[in-house]
PDB file of N, CA, C and O in Angstrom:
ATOM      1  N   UNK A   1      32.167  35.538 132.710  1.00 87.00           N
ATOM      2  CA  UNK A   1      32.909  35.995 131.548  1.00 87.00           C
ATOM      3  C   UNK A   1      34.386  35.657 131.688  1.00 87.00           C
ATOM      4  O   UNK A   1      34.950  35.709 132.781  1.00 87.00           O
ATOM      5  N   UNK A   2      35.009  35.306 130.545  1.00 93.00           N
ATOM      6  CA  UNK A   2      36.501  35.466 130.682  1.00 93.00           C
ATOM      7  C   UNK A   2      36.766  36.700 129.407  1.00 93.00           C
ATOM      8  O   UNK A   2      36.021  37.200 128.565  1.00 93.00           O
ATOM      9  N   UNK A   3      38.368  36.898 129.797  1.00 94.00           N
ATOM     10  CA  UNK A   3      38.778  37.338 128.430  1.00 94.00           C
ATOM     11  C   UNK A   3      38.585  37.319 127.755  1.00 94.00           C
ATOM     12  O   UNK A   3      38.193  38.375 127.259  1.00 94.00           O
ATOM     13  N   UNK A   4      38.634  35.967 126.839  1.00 96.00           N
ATOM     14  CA  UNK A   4      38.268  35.620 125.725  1.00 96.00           C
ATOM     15  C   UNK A   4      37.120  36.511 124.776  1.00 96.00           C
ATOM     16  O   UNK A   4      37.118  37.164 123.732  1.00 96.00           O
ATOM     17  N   UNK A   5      35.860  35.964 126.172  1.00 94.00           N
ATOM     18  CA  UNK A   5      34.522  36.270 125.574  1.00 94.00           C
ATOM     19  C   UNK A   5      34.709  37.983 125.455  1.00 94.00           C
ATOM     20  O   UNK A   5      34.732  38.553 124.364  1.00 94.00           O
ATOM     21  N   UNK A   6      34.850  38.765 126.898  1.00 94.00           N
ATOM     22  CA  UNK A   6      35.109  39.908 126.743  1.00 94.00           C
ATOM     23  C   UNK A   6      35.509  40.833 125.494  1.00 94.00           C
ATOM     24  O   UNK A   6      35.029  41.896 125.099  1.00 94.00           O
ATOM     25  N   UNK A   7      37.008  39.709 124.819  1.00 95.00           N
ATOM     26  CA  UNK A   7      37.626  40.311 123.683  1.00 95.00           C
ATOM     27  C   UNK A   7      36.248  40.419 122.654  1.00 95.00           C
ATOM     28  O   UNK A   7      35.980  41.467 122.068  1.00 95.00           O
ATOM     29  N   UNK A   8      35.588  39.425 122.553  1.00 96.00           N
ATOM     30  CA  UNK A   8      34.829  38.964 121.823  1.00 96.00           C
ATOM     31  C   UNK A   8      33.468  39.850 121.604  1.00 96.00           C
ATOM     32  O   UNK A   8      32.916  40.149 120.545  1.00 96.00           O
ATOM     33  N   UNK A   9      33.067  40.209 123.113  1.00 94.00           N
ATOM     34  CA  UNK A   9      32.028  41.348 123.030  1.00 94.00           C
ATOM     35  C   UNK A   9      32.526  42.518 122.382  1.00 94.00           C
ATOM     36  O   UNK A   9      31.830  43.141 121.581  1.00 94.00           O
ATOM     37  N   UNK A  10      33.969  42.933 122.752  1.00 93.00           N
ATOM     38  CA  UNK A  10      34.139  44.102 122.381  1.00 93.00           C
ATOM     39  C   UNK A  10      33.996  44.264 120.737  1.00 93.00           C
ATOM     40  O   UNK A  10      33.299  45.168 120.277  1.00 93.00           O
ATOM     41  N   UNK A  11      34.773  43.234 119.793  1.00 95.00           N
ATOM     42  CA  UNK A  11      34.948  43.416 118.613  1.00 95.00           C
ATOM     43  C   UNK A  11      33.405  43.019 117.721  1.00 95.00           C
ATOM     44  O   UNK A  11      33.311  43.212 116.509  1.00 95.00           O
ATOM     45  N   UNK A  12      32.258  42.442 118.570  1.00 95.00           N
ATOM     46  CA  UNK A  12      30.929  42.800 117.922  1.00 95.00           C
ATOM     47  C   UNK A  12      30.388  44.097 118.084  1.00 95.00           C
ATOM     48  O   UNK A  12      29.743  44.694 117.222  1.00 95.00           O
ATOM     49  N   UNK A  13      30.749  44.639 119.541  1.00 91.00           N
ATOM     50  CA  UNK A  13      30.412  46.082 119.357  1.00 91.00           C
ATOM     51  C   UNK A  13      30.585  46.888 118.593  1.00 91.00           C
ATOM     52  O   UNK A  13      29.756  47.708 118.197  1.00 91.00           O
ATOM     53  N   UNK A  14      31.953  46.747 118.195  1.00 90.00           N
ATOM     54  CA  UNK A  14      32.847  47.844 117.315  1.00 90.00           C
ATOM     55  C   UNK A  14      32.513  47.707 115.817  1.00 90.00           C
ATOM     56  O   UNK A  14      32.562  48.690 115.077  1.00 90.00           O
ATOM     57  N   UNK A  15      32.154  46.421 115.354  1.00 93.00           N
ATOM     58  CA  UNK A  15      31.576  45.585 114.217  1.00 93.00           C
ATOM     59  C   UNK A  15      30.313  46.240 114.037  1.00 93.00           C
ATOM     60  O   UNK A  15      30.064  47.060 113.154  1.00 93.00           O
ATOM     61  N   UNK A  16      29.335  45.729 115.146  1.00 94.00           N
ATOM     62  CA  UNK A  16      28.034  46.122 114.599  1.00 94.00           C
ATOM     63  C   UNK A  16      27.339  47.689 114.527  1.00 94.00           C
ATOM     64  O   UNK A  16      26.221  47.982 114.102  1.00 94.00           O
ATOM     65  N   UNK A  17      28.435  48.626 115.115  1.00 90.00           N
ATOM     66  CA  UNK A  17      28.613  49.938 114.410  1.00 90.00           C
ATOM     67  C   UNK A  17      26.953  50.309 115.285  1.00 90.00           C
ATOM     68  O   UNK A  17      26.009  50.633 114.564  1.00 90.00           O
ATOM     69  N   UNK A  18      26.744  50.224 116.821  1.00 91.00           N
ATOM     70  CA  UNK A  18      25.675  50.640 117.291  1.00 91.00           C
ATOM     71  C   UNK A  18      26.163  52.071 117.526  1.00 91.00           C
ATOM     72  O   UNK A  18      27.294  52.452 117.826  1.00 91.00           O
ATOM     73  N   UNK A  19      24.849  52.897 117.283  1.00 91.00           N
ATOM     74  CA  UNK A  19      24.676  54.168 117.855  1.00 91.00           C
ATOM     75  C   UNK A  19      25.495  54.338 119.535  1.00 91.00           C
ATOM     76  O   UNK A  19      26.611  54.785 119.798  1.00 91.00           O
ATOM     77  N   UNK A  20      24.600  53.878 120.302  1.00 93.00           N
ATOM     78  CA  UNK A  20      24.654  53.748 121.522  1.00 93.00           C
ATOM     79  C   UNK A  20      24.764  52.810 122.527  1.00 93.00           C
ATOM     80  O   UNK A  20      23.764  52.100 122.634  1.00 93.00           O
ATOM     81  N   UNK A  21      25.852  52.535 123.457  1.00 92.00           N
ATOM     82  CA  UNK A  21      25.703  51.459 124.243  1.00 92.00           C
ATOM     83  C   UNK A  21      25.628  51.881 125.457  1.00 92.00           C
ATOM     84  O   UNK A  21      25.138  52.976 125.732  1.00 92.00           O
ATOM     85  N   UNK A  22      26.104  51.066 126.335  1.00 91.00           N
ATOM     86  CA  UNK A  22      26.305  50.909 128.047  1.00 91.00           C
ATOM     87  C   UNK A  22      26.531  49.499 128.546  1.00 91.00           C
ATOM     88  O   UNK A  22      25.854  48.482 128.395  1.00 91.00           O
ATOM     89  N   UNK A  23      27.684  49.722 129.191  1.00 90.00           N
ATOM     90  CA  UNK A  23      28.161  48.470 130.336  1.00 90.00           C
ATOM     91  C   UNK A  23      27.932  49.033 131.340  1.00 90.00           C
ATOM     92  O   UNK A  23      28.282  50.197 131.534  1.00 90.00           O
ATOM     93  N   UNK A  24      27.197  48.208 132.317  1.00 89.00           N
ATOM     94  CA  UNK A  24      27.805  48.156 133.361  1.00 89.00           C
ATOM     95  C   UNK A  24      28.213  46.565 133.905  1.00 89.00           C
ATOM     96  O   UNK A  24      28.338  45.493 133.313  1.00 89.00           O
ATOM     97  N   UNK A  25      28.366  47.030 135.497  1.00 91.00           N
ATOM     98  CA  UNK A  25      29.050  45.499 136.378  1.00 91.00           C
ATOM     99  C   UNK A  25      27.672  45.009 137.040  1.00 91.00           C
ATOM    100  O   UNK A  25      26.880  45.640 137.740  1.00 91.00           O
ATOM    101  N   UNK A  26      27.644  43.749 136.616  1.00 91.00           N
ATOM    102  CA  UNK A  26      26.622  43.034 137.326  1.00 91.00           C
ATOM    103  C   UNK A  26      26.061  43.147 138.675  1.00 91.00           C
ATOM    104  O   UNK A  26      26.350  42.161 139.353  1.00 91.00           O
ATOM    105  N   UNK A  27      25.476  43.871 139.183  1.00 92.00           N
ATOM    106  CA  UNK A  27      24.650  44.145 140.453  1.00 92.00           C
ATOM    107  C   UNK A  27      23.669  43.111 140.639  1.00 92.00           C
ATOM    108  O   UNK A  27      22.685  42.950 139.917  1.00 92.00           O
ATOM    109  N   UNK A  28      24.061  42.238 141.899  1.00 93.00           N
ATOM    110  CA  UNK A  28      22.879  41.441 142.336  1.00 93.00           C
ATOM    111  C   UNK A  28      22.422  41.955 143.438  1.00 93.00           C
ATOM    112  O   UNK A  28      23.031  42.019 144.505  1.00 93.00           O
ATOM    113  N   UNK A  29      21.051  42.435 143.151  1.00 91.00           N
ATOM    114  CA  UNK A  29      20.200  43.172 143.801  1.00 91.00           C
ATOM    115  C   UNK A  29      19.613  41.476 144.730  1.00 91.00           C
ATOM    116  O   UNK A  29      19.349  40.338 144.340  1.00 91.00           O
ATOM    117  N   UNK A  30      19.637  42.307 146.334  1.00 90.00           N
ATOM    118  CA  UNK A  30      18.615  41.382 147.500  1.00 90.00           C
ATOM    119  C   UNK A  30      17.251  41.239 146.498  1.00 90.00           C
ATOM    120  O   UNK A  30      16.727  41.971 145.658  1.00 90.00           O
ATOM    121  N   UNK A  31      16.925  39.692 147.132  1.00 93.00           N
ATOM    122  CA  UNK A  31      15.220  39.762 146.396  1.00 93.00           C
ATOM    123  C   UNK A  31      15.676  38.678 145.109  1.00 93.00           C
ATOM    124  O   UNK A  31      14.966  37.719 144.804  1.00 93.00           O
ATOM    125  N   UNK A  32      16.651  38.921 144.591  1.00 95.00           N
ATOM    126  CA  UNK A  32      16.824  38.448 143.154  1.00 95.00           C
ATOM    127  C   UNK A  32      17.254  36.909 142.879  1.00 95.00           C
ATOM    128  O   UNK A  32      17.756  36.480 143.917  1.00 95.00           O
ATOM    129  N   UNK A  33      17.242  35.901 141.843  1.00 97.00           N
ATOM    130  CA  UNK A  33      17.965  35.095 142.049  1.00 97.00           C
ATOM    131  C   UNK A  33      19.414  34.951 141.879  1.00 97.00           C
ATOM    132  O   UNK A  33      19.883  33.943 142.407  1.00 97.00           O
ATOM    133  N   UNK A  34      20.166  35.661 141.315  1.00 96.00           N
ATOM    134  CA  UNK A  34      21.663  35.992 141.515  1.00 96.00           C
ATOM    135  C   UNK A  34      21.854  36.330 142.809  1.00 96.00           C
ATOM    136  O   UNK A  34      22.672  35.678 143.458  1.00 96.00           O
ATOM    137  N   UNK A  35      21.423  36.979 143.176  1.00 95.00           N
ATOM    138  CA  UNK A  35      22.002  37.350 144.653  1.00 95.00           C
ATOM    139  C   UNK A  35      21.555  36.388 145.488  1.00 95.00           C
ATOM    140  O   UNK A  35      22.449  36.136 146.296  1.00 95.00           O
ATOM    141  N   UNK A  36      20.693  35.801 145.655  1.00 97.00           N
ATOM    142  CA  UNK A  36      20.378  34.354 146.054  1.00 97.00           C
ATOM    143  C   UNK A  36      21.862  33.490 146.149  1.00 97.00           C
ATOM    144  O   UNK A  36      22.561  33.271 147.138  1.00 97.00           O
ATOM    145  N   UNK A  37      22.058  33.082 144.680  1.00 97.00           N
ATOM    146  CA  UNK A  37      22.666  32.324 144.266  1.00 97.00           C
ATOM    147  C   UNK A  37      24.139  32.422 144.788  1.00 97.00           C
ATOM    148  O   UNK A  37      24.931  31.580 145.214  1.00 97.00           O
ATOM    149  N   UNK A  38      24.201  33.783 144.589  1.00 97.00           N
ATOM    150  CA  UNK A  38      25.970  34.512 145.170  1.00 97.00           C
ATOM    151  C   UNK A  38      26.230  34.240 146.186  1.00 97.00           C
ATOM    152  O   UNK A  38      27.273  33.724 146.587  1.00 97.00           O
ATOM    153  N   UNK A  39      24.946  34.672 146.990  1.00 97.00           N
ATOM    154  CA  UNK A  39      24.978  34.146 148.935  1.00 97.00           C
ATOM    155  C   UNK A  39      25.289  33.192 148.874  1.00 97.00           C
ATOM    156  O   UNK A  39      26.489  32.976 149.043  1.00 97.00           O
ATOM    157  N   UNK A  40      24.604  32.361 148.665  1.00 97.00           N
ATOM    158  CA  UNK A  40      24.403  30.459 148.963  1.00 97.00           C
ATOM    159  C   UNK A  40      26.106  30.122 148.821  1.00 97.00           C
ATOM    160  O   UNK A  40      26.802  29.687 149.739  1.00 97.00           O
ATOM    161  N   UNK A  41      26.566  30.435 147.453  1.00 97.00           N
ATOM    162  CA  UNK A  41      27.852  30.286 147.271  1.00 97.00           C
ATOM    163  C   UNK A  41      28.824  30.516 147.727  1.00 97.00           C
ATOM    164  O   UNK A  41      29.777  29.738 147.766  1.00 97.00           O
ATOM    165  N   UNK A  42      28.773  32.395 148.475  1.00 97.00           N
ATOM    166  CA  UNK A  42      29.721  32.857 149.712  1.00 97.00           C
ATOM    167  C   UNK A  42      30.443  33.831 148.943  1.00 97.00           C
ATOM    168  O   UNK A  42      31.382  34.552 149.280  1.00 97.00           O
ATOM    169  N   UNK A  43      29.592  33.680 147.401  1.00 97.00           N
ATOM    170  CA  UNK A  43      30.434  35.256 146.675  1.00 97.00           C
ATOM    171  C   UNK A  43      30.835  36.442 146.963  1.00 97.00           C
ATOM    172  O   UNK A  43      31.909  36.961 146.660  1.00 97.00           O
ATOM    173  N   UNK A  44      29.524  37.102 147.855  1.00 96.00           N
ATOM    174  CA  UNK A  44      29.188  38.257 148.031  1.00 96.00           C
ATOM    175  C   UNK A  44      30.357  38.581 148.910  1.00 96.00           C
ATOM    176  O   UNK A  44      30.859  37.919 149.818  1.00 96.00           O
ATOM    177  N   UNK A  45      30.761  40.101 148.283  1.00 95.00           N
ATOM    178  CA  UNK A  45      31.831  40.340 149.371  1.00 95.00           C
ATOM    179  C   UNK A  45      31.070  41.855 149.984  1.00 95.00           C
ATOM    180  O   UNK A  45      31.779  42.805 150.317  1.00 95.00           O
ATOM    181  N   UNK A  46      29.823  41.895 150.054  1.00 91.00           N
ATOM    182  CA  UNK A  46      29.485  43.429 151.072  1.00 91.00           C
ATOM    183  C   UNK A  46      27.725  42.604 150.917  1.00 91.00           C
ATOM    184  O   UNK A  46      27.059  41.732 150.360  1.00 91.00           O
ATOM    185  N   UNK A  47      27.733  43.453 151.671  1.00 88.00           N
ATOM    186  CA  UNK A  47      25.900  43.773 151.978  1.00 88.00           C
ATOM    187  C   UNK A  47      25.545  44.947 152.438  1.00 88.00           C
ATOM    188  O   UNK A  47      24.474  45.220 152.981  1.00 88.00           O
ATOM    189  N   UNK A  48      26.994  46.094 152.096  1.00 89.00           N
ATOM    190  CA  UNK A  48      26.054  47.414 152.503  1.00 89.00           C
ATOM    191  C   UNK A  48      25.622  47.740 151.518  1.00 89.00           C
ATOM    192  O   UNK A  48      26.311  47.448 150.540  1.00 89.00           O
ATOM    193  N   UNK A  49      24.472  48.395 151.288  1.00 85.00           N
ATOM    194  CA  UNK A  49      23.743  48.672 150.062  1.00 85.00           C
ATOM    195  C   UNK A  49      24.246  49.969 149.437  1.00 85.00           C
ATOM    196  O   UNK A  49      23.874  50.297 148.310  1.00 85.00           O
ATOM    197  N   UNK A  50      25.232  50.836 150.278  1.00 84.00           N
ATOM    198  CA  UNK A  50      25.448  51.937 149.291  1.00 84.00           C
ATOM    199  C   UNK A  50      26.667  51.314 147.912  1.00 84.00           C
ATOM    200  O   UNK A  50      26.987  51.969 146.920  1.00 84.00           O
ATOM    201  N   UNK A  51      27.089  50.072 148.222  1.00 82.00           N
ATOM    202  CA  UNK A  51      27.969  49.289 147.210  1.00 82.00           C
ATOM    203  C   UNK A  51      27.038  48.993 146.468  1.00 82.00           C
ATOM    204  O   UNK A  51      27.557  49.379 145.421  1.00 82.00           O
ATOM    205  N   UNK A  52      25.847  48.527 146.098  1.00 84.00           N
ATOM    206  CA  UNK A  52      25.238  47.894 144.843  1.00 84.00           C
ATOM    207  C   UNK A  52      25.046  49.376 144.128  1.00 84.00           C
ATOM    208  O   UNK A  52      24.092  50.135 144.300  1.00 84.00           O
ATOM    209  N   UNK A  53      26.119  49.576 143.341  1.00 83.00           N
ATOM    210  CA  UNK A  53      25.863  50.636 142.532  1.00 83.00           C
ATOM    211  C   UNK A  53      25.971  50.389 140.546  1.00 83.00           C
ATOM    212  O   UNK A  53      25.726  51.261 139.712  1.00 83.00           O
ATOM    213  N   UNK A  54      26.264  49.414 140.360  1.00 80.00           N
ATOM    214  CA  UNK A  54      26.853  48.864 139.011  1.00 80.00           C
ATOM    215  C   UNK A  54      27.795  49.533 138.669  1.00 80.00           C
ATOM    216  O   UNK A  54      27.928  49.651 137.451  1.00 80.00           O
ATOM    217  N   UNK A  55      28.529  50.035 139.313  1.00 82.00           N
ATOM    218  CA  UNK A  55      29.880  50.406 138.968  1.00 82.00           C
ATOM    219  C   UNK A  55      30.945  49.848 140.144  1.00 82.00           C
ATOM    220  O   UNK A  55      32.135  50.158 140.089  1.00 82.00           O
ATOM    221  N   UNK A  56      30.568  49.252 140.892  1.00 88.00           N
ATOM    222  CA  UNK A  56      31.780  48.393 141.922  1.00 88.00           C
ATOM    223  C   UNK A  56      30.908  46.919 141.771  1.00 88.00           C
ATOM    224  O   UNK A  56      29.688  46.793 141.662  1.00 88.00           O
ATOM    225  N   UNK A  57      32.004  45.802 141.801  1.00 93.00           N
ATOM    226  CA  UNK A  57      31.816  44.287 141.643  1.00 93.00           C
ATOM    227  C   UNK A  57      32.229  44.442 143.623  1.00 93.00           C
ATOM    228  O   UNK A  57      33.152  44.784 144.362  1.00 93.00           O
ATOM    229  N   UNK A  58      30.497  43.803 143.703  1.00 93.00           N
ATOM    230  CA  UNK A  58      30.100  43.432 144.886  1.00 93.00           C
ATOM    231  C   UNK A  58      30.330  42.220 145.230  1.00 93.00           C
ATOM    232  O   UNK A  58      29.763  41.831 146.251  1.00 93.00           O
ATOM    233  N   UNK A  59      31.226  41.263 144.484  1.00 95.00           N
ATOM    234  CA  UNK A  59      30.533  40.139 144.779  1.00 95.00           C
ATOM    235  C   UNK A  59      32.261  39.190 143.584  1.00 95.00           C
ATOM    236  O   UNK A  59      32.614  39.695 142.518  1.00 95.00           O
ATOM    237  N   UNK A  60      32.845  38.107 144.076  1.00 96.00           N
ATOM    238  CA  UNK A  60      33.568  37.184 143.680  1.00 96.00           C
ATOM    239  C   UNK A  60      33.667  36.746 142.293  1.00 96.00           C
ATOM    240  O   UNK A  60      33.612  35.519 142.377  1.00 96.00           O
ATOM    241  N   UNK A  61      33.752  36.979 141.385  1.00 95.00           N
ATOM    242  CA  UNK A  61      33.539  36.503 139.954  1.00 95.00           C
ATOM    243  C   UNK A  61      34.450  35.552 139.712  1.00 95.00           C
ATOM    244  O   UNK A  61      35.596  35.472 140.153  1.00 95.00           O
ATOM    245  N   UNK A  62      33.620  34.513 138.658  1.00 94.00           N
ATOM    246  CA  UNK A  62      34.564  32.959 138.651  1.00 94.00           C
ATOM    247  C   UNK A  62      35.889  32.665 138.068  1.00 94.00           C
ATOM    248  O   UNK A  62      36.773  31.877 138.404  1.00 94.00           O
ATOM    249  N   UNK A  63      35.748  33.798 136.782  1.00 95.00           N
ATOM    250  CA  UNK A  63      37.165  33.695 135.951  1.00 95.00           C
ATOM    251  C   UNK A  63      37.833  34.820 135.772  1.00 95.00           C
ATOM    252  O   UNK A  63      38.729  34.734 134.933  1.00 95.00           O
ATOM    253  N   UNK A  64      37.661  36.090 136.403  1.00 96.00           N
ATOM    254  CA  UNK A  64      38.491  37.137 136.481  1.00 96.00           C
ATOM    255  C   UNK A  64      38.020  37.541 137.563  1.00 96.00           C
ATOM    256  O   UNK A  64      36.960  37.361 138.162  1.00 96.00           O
ATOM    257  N   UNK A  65      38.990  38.142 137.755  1.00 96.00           N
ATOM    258  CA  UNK A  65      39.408  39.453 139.345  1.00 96.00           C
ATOM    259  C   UNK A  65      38.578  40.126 139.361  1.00 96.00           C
ATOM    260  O   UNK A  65      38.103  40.191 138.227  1.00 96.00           O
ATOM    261  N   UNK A  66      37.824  41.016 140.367  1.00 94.00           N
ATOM    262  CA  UNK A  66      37.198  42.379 140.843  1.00 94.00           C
ATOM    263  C   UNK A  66      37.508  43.327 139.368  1.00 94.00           C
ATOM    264  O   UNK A  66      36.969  43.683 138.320  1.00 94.00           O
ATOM    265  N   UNK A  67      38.910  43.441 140.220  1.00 95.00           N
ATOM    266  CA  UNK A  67      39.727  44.506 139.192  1.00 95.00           C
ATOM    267  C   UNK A  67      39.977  44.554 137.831  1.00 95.00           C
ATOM    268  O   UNK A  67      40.395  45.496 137.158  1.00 95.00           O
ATOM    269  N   UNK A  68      39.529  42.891 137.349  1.00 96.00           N
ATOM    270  CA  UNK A  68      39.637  43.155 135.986  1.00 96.00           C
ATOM    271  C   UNK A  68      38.436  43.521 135.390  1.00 96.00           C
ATOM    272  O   UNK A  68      38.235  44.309 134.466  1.00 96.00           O
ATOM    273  N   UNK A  69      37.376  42.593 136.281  1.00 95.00           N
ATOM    274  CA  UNK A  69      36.204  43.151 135.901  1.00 95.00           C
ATOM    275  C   UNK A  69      35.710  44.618 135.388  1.00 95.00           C
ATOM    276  O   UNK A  69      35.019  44.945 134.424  1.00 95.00           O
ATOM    277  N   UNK A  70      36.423  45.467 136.554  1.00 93.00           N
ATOM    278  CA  UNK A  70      35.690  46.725 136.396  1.00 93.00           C
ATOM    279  C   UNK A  70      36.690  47.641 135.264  1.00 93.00           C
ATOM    280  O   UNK A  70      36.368  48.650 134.637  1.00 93.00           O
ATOM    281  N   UNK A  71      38.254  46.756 135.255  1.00 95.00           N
ATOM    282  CA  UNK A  71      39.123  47.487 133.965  1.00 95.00           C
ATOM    283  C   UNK A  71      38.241  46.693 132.352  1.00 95.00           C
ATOM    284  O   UNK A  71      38.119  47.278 131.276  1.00 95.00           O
ATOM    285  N   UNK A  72      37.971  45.905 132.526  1.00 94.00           N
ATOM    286  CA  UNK A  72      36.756  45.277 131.197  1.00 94.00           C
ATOM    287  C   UNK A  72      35.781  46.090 131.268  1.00 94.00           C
ATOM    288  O   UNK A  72      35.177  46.270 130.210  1.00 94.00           O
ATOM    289  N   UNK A  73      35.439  46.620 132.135  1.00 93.00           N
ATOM    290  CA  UNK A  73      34.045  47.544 131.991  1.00 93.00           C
ATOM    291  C   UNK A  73      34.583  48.797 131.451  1.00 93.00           C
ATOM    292  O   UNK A  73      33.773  49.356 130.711  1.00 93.00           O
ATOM    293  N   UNK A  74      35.522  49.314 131.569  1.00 93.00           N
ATOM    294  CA  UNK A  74      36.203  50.415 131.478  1.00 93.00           C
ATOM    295  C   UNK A  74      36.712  50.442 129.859  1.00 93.00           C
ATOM    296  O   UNK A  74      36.492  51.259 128.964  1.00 93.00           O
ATOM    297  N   UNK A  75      37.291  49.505 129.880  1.00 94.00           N
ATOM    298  CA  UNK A  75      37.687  49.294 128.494  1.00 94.00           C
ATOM    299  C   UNK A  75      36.940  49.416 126.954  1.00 94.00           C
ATOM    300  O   UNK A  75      37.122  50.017 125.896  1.00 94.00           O
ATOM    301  N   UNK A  76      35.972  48.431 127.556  1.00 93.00           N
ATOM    302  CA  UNK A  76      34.407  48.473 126.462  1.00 93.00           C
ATOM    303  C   UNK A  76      34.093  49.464 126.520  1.00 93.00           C
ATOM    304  O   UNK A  76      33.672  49.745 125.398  1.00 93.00           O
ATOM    305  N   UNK A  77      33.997  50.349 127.200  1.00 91.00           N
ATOM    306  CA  UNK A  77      33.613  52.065 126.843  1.00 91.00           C
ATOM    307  C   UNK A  77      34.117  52.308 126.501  1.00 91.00           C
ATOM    308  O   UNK A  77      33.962  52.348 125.281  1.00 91.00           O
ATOM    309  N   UNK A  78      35.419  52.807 127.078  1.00 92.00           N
ATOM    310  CA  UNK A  78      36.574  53.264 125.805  1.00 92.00           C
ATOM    311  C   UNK A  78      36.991  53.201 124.499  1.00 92.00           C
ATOM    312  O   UNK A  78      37.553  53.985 123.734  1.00 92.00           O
ATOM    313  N   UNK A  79      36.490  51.834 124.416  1.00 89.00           N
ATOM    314  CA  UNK A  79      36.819  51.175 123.009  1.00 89.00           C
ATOM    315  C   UNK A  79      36.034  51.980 121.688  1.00 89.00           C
ATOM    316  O   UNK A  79      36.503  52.423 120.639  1.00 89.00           O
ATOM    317  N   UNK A  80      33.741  51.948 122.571  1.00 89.00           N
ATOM    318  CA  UNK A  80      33.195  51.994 121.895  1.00 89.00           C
ATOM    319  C   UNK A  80      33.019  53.919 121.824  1.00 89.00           C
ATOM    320  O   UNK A  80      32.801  54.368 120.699  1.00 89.00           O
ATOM    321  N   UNK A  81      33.083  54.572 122.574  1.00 89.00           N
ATOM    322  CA  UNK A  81      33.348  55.888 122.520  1.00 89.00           C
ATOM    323  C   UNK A  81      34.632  56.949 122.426  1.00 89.00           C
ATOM    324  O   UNK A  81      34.829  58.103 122.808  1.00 89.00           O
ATOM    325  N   UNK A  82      35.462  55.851 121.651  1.00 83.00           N
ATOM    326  CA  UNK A  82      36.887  56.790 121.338  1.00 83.00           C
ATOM    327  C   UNK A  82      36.420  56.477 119.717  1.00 83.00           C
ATOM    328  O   UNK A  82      37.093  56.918 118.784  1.00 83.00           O
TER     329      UNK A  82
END
């Protein structure tokens, strides 16, 4: 994801006037092919398992920060429940 798209999710959310949502942060669960994929790459920044929680970015993302990630996650809620 970048910004961009982010901006972009948010204002279909807010548009398409859903009842109910939920974000969370991408968890690549062991076993899976993302987490496969993350390894191979050298993404992953933990392997203790009490971190795969979908609320902490486990793992390197290509076009934004950790931190923005999880302030984008933060945000889209906010957005859609204020």
């Amino acid at each position: 994801d970048t910004d961009e798209t982010l901006k972009r999710l948010e204002e279909f959310v807010i548009d398409a006037n859903f009842h109910q949502v939920d974000f969370s942060i991408l968890t690549p669960i062991p076993g899976t092919a993302i987490y496969e994929k993350l390894e191979k790459e050298g993404r992953l920044t933990t392997k203790v398992w009490k971190d795969y929680n979908w609320q902490k970015v486990n793992y390197i993302p290509k076009n934004l920060t950790r931190k923005e990630v999880e302030q984008w996650v933060n945000r889209l809620l906010a957005s859609f429940y204020s």
